[in-house]
């Protein structure tokens, strides 16, 4: 079953120097853009990172720093990449927890404010885990009846992710709606305020902290009354740039509301 699309959706997979979103960087990216007419476009690039590749990441991907010595940095490919992703929804495997936060972080490091908050985001892994509960290799075998021989190759993983989603629509057609908005909502565990999920929306659609000693408390209450130094602490510590950016927007909005209330 083909996806019912109103605008393009970009399935993508990243290989990285490690798993720390605030510290690590992209070393390979592959994007499969599917247009509403079902035509496909691809973009693949290897990237020279600004931090070393961890031993664990090299063992998984087979990519070393020496392999990337002549590759462009992310900052060099960022403008072209942003143009390729313009007006696209996004899809991936475990993308809500890792790939999308890391991609957003890399764009911010490159000085490009690429607003992915407006994109619908489909995480095929979440659909898989909700429906069958397991990794991409197993999902590809289960849904597509094929062996994923090049696992952890960005191109192979990206194509497999797209095929798995189409097969999920065929298998669960009575439970899944074939539209990006439904699939985006269904494949989200939480309603994140920032991509890393450090803040989420509560049942009243209010931002609350989703970690640490203030978990579950309204962001505005923490910043204005409970722990007025918490904002500065987050700004000075190892949190994702996107998290800091979103928290700053909330703080500025609070200041503006207070100013308007005093007029």
mmCIF file of C-alpha atoms in Angstrom, residues 17-18 23-24 49-54 65:
data_model
loop_
_atom_site.group_PDB
_atom_site.id
_atom_site.type_symbol
_atom_site.label_atom_id
_atom_site.label_comp_id
_atom_site.label_asym_id
_atom_site.label_seq_id
_atom_site.Cartn_x
_atom_site.Cartn_y
_atom_site.Cartn_z
ATOM 1 C CA UNK A 17 29.992 9.520 16.185
ATOM 2 C CA UNK A 18 28.032 8.331 19.238
ATOM 3 C CA UNK A 23 27.952 16.202 21.936
ATOM 4 C CA UNK A 24 28.071 13.786 18.986
ATOM 5 C CA UNK A 49 32.567 15.301 12.109
ATOM 6 C CA UNK A 50 33.991 17.870 14.501
ATOM 7 C CA UNK A 51 34.400 15.247 17.257
ATOM 8 C CA UNK A 52 36.069 11.804 17.063
ATOM 9 C CA UNK A 53 34.039 8.725 16.206
ATOM 10 C CA UNK A 54 33.663 6.488 19.234
ATOM 11 C CA UNK A 65 37.773 9.121 10.792
#
